[in-house]
């Protein structure tokens, strides 16, 4: 069965960086784009970008350009999202989610990680 | 970016009620509209793809309709598990965007 398991909660100071991992199992990791989202407390869902695990190509939302880096390690079927220069308004739950279509991009999401709470506080 | 607007923002209903949630896009998105359910503290779960296609395993009491700019999600007979927040999301163009959510609460 498809599973996406994310790393644990993080507490960071303003200006620091955080790196969240998303380990995939139960399917061909390189065959499906991986997307990242975040959800601030009590707020809706915000798309941050995607990575093609096969090629390493990425596309980031304009809002996060210059601060976000998405990478992957094919040897351990894991995707990563690193956000730098953290601010208090980056406090949120961060999710990874798989695109629905193999070898393509449909921007529809069928499997999600459990979420990782990142708290930014001095 | 395409703006997605849901209404209402919240509603109170009883088990067995029929409810409808509306989602409007700021421009035509054809049928590239998806619905997700999110329970507190959990990840979203997809219910419907392409405006009206039920995801495998989702109960048939959920249905979706619409095209262009106006869409609806209907739950024909609310069950206790259905009290949650529902989001619409457009997949017509990048960036994918979500509505602000509709919270369904127990009356």
mmCIF file of C-alpha atoms in Angstrom:
data_model
loop_
_atom_site.group_PDB
_atom_site.id
_atom_site.type_symbol
_atom_site.label_atom_id
_atom_site.label_comp_id
_atom_site.label_asym_id
_atom_site.label_seq_id
_atom_site.Cartn_x
_atom_site.Cartn_y
_atom_site.Cartn_z
ATOM 1 C CA UNK A 1 0.000 0.000 0.000
ATOM 2 C CA UNK A 2 1.148 3.504 -0.783
ATOM 3 C CA UNK A 3 2.521 5.383 2.216
ATOM 4 C CA UNK A 4 4.195 8.737 2.682
ATOM 5 C CA UNK A 5 5.835 9.106 6.083
ATOM 6 C CA UNK A 6 7.157 12.498 7.099
ATOM 7 C CA UNK A 7 9.760 13.502 9.648
ATOM 8 C CA UNK A 8 8.856 14.769 13.081
ATOM 9 C CA UNK A 9 7.957 18.173 14.444
ATOM 10 C CA UNK A 10 10.563 20.932 14.458
ATOM 11 C CA UNK A 11 11.063 24.107 16.449
ATOM 12 C CA UNK A 12 13.258 26.729 14.833
ATOM 13 C CA UNK A 13 14.362 30.266 15.546
ATOM 14 C CA UNK A 14 13.683 33.091 13.106
ATOM 15 C CA UNK A 15 16.304 33.197 10.381
ATOM 16 C CA UNK A 16 17.082 29.492 10.596
ATOM 17 C CA UNK A 17 16.317 26.776 8.035
ATOM 18 C CA UNK A 18 14.240 23.614 8.295
ATOM 19 C CA UNK A 19 14.393 20.456 6.219
ATOM 20 C CA UNK A 20 11.388 18.128 6.173
ATOM 21 C CA UNK A 21 11.570 14.627 4.743
ATOM 22 C CA UNK A 22 8.903 12.477 3.115
ATOM 23 C CA UNK A 23 9.673 8.767 2.741
ATOM 24 C CA UNK A 24 7.633 6.954 0.117
ATOM 25 C CA UNK A 25 6.786 3.270 0.000
ATOM 26 C CA UNK A 26 4.436 0.955 -1.828
ATOM 27 C CA UNK A 27 4.949 2.375 -5.320
ATOM 28 C CA UNK A 28 7.641 3.381 -7.808
ATOM 29 C CA UNK A 29 9.036 6.543 -6.203
ATOM 30 C CA UNK A 30 10.524 7.895 -9.411
ATOM 31 C CA UNK A 31 7.269 7.553 -11.333
ATOM 32 C CA UNK A 32 5.198 10.205 -9.565
ATOM 33 C CA UNK A 33 5.771 13.910 -8.975
ATOM 34 C CA UNK A 34 5.850 14.891 -5.316
ATOM 35 C CA UNK A 35 4.210 18.117 -4.193
ATOM 36 C CA UNK A 36 4.620 20.102 -0.990
ATOM 37 C CA UNK A 37 1.986 22.160 0.805
ATOM 38 C CA UNK A 38 1.613 23.998 4.024
ATOM 39 C CA UNK A 39 -1.264 24.891 6.306
ATOM 40 C CA UNK A 40 -0.907 27.661 8.865
ATOM 41 C CA UNK A 41 -2.880 27.242 12.113
ATOM 42 C CA UNK A 42 -6.594 27.476 11.400
ATOM 43 C CA UNK A 43 -5.958 28.313 7.748
ATOM 44 C CA UNK A 44 -6.345 26.668 4.360
ATOM 45 C CA UNK A 45 -3.952 24.757 2.140
ATOM 46 C CA UNK A 46 -1.153 26.448 0.210
ATOM 47 C CA UNK A 47 0.851 24.771 -2.568
ATOM 48 C CA UNK A 48 4.595 25.310 -2.340
ATOM 49 C CA UNK A 49 5.948 23.416 -5.330
ATOM 50 C CA UNK A 50 6.813 20.041 -6.813
ATOM 51 C CA UNK A 51 9.766 17.861 -7.562
ATOM 52 C CA UNK A 52 10.044 15.221 -10.255
ATOM 53 C CA UNK A 53 11.865 12.440 -8.374
ATOM 54 C CA UNK A 54 13.053 10.899 -11.627
ATOM 55 C CA UNK A 55 14.841 13.935 -13.046
ATOM 56 C CA UNK A 56 15.189 16.168 -10.001
ATOM 57 C CA UNK A 57 13.392 18.976 -11.841
ATOM 58 C CA UNK A 58 11.477 21.350 -9.608
ATOM 59 C CA UNK A 59 8.881 24.087 -9.832
ATOM 60 C CA UNK A 60 8.247 26.433 -6.934
ATOM 61 C CA UNK A 61 5.396 28.760 -6.129
ATOM 62 C CA UNK A 62 6.444 32.345 -6.741
ATOM 63 C CA UNK A 63 5.884 33.202 -3.077
ATOM 64 C CA UNK A 64 8.645 30.791 -2.001
ATOM 65 C CA UNK A 65 11.144 31.350 -4.816
ATOM 66 C CA UNK A 66 14.592 31.889 -3.348
ATOM 67 C CA UNK A 67 13.678 30.395 0.031
ATOM 68 C CA UNK A 68 12.585 26.844 -0.776
ATOM 69 C CA UNK A 69 14.606 23.942 -2.116
ATOM 70 C CA UNK A 70 13.119 20.550 -2.964
ATOM 71 C CA UNK A 71 15.400 17.587 -3.420
ATOM 72 C CA UNK A 72 15.198 13.826 -3.408
ATOM 73 C CA UNK A 73 17.312 10.774 -2.631
ATOM 74 C CA UNK A 74 16.297 7.975 -4.968
ATOM 75 C CA UNK A 75 18.355 5.405 -3.039
ATOM 76 C CA UNK A 76 16.012 5.712 -0.054
ATOM 77 C CA UNK A 77 12.802 6.820 -1.834
ATOM 78 C CA UNK A 78 12.720 10.084 0.071
ATOM 79 C CA UNK A 79 11.805 13.620 -0.915
ATOM 80 C CA UNK A 80 12.912 16.691 1.016
ATOM 81 C CA UNK A 81 11.678 20.242 1.374
ATOM 82 C CA UNK A 82 14.006 22.829 2.864
ATOM 83 C CA UNK A 83 12.768 26.308 3.757
ATOM 84 C CA UNK A 84 15.311 28.956 4.717
ATOM 85 C CA UNK A 85 15.240 32.364 6.423
ATOM 86 C CA UNK A 86 12.318 31.274 8.541
ATOM 87 C CA UNK A 87 9.882 33.827 9.935
ATOM 88 C CA UNK A 88 7.160 33.478 12.526
ATOM 89 C CA UNK A 89 4.521 33.354 9.802
ATOM 90 C CA UNK A 90 6.161 30.197 8.449
ATOM 91 C CA UNK A 91 4.731 28.364 11.461
ATOM 92 C CA UNK A 92 2.545 25.718 9.862
ATOM 93 C CA UNK A 93 1.993 22.048 9.198
ATOM 94 C CA UNK A 94 3.879 21.005 6.070
ATOM 95 C CA UNK A 95 2.572 18.156 3.917
ATOM 96 C CA UNK A 96 3.956 16.146 1.035
ATOM 97 C CA UNK A 97 1.499 14.634 -1.439
ATOM 98 C CA UNK A 98 1.810 12.486 -4.526
ATOM 99 C CA UNK A 99 0.501 13.508 -7.925
ATOM 100 C CA UNK A 100 -2.129 11.090 -9.196
ATOM 101 C CA UNK A 101 -0.627 10.270 -12.561
ATOM 102 C CA UNK A 102 2.426 8.194 -13.307
ATOM 103 C CA UNK A 103 5.052 9.793 -15.556
ATOM 104 C CA UNK A 104 3.039 13.003 -15.768
ATOM 105 C CA UNK A 105 1.797 16.047 -13.931
ATOM 106 C CA UNK A 106 -1.879 16.567 -13.228
ATOM 107 C CA UNK A 107 -1.731 18.687 -10.057
ATOM 108 C CA UNK A 108 -4.206 16.349 -8.351
ATOM 109 C CA UNK A 109 -3.151 14.623 -5.162
ATOM 110 C CA UNK A 110 -4.105 11.120 -4.100
ATOM 111 C CA UNK A 111 -1.778 10.204 -1.211
ATOM 112 C CA UNK A 112 -0.600 12.562 1.511
ATOM 113 C CA UNK A 113 1.957 12.418 4.266
ATOM 114 C CA UNK A 114 0.766 12.815 7.826
ATOM 115 C CA UNK A 115 2.111 16.349 8.121
ATOM 116 C CA UNK A 116 5.038 17.919 9.964
ATOM 117 C CA UNK A 117 4.510 20.822 12.342
ATOM 118 C CA UNK A 118 7.190 23.479 12.033
ATOM 119 C CA UNK A 119 7.112 26.119 14.735
ATOM 120 C CA UNK A 120 9.165 29.278 14.307
ATOM 121 C CA UNK A 121 9.665 31.109 17.556
ATOM 122 C CA UNK A 122 12.369 33.080 19.284
ATOM 123 C CA UNK B 1 -3.454 32.854 -9.944
ATOM 124 C CA UNK B 2 -6.972 31.417 -10.086
ATOM 125 C CA UNK B 3 -8.979 32.284 -6.987
ATOM 126 C CA UNK B 4 -11.316 29.655 -5.551
ATOM 127 C CA UNK B 5 -14.191 30.799 -3.367
ATOM 128 C CA UNK B 6 -16.291 28.399 -1.308
ATOM 129 C CA UNK B 7 -19.628 29.000 0.336
ATOM 130 C CA UNK B 8 -20.668 28.762 3.004
ATOM 131 C CA UNK B 9 -17.552 29.006 5.182
ATOM 132 C CA UNK B 10 -19.268 26.819 7.745
ATOM 133 C CA UNK B 11 -22.563 25.083 8.250
ATOM 134 C CA UNK B 12 -24.332 23.162 10.984
ATOM 135 C CA UNK B 13 -26.239 20.050 10.083
ATOM 136 C CA UNK B 14 -27.605 16.854 11.581
ATOM 137 C CA UNK B 15 -26.897 13.226 10.811
ATOM 138 C CA UNK B 16 -29.028 12.250 7.841
ATOM 139 C CA UNK B 17 -29.225 15.748 6.362
ATOM 140 C CA UNK B 18 -28.440 16.489 2.725
ATOM 141 C CA UNK B 19 -25.925 19.296 2.327
ATOM 142 C CA UNK B 20 -24.400 21.155 -0.590
ATOM 143 C CA UNK B 21 -21.165 23.131 -0.695
ATOM 144 C CA UNK B 22 -20.456 25.532 -3.536
ATOM 145 C CA UNK B 23 -17.117 26.415 -5.092
ATOM 146 C CA UNK B 24 -16.592 29.201 -7.618
ATOM 147 C CA UNK B 25 -13.476 29.797 -9.706
ATOM 148 C CA UNK B 26 -12.319 33.249 -10.766
ATOM 149 C CA UNK B 27 -12.103 32.032 -14.381
ATOM 150 C CA UNK B 28 -13.154 28.945 -16.272
ATOM 151 C CA UNK B 29 -11.348 25.801 -15.167
ATOM 152 C CA UNK B 30 -13.418 23.445 -17.348
ATOM 153 C CA UNK B 31 -13.817 20.335 -15.185
ATOM 154 C CA UNK B 32 -10.427 20.508 -13.456
ATOM 155 C CA UNK B 33 -11.925 20.654 -9.978
ATOM 156 C CA UNK B 34 -11.221 18.335 -7.066
ATOM 157 C CA UNK B 35 -12.698 17.991 -3.596
ATOM 158 C CA UNK B 36 -10.875 17.016 -0.406
ATOM 159 C CA UNK B 37 -12.012 16.226 3.114
ATOM 160 C CA UNK B 38 -9.836 17.094 6.086
ATOM 161 C CA UNK B 39 -10.489 16.009 9.631
ATOM 162 C CA UNK B 40 -8.826 17.916 12.509
ATOM 163 C CA UNK B 41 -5.160 17.062 12.856
ATOM 164 C CA UNK B 42 -5.164 14.883 9.742
ATOM 165 C CA UNK B 43 -4.019 15.171 6.161
ATOM 166 C CA UNK B 44 -6.515 15.951 3.416
ATOM 167 C CA UNK B 45 -8.189 13.016 1.715
ATOM 168 C CA UNK B 46 -9.341 13.219 -1.875
ATOM 169 C CA UNK B 47 -13.048 12.582 -2.473
ATOM 170 C CA UNK B 48 -13.714 13.625 -6.047
ATOM 171 C CA UNK B 49 -11.548 14.287 -9.105
ATOM 172 C CA UNK B 50 -12.509 16.075 -12.311
ATOM 173 C CA UNK B 51 -15.607 17.658 -10.787
ATOM 174 C CA UNK B 52 -17.661 14.451 -10.581
ATOM 175 C CA UNK B 53 -15.465 11.314 -10.513
ATOM 176 C CA UNK B 54 -15.613 9.597 -7.158
ATOM 177 C CA UNK B 55 -12.244 8.416 -5.855
ATOM 178 C CA UNK B 56 -12.074 4.678 -5.282
ATOM 179 C CA UNK B 57 -13.314 3.758 -1.810
ATOM 180 C CA UNK B 58 -15.258 6.969 -1.215
ATOM 181 C CA UNK B 59 -18.899 6.361 -0.237
ATOM 182 C CA UNK B 60 -21.518 7.009 -2.896
ATOM 183 C CA UNK B 61 -23.304 9.554 -0.687
ATOM 184 C CA UNK B 62 -20.660 12.020 -1.920
ATOM 185 C CA UNK B 63 -21.206 13.512 -5.356
ATOM 186 C CA UNK B 64 -19.854 16.424 -7.329
ATOM 187 C CA UNK B 65 -21.078 18.434 -10.276
ATOM 188 C CA UNK B 66 -20.347 21.516 -12.316
ATOM 189 C CA UNK B 67 -18.037 22.858 -14.977
ATOM 190 C CA UNK B 68 -16.588 26.175 -16.036
ATOM 191 C CA UNK B 69 -16.651 28.343 -12.932
ATOM 192 C CA UNK B 70 -19.351 26.879 -10.687
ATOM 193 C CA UNK B 71 -19.165 23.578 -8.844
ATOM 194 C CA UNK B 72 -20.957 21.780 -6.026
ATOM 195 C CA UNK B 73 -20.204 19.000 -3.587
ATOM 196 C CA UNK B 74 -23.249 17.208 -2.200
ATOM 197 C CA UNK B 75 -23.450 14.777 0.683
ATOM 198 C CA UNK B 76 -26.803 13.028 0.364
ATOM 199 C CA UNK B 77 -27.138 11.792 3.949
ATOM 200 C CA UNK B 78 -24.617 13.080 6.465
ATOM 201 C CA UNK B 79 -22.897 10.473 8.599
ATOM 202 C CA UNK B 80 -20.935 11.078 11.817
ATOM 203 C CA UNK B 81 -17.645 10.564 9.936
ATOM 204 C CA UNK B 82 -18.508 13.415 7.559
ATOM 205 C CA UNK B 83 -18.146 16.223 10.079
ATOM 206 C CA UNK B 84 -14.950 17.789 8.777
ATOM 207 C CA UNK B 85 -13.637 20.604 6.608
ATOM 208 C CA UNK B 86 -14.002 20.364 2.838
ATOM 209 C CA UNK B 87 -11.763 22.047 0.269
ATOM 210 C CA UNK B 88 -12.133 22.485 -3.446
ATOM 211 C CA UNK B 89 -8.952 22.713 -5.552
ATOM 212 C CA UNK B 90 -8.393 23.614 -9.191
ATOM 213 C CA UNK B 91 -5.916 21.616 -11.236
ATOM 214 C CA UNK B 92 -6.458 23.535 -14.493
ATOM 215 C CA UNK B 93 -3.296 25.557 -14.261
ATOM 216 C CA UNK B 94 -0.305 26.226 -12.059
ATOM 217 C CA UNK B 95 -0.228 27.108 -9.260
ATOM 218 C CA UNK B 96 -2.902 24.730 -8.023
ATOM 219 C CA UNK B 97 -5.121 26.680 -5.652
ATOM 220 C CA UNK B 98 -7.643 25.786 -2.971
ATOM 221 C CA UNK B 99 -10.803 27.302 -1.654
ATOM 222 C CA UNK B 100 -10.725 28.583 1.899
ATOM 223 C CA UNK B 101 -12.635 25.572 3.175
ATOM 224 C CA UNK B 102 -16.122 24.774 4.439
ATOM 225 C CA UNK B 103 -16.425 23.364 7.933
ATOM 226 C CA UNK B 104 -19.361 21.029 8.500
ATOM 227 C CA UNK B 105 -20.318 20.949 12.161
ATOM 228 C CA UNK B 106 -22.814 18.930 14.121
ATOM 229 C CA UNK B 107 -26.043 20.753 14.883
#
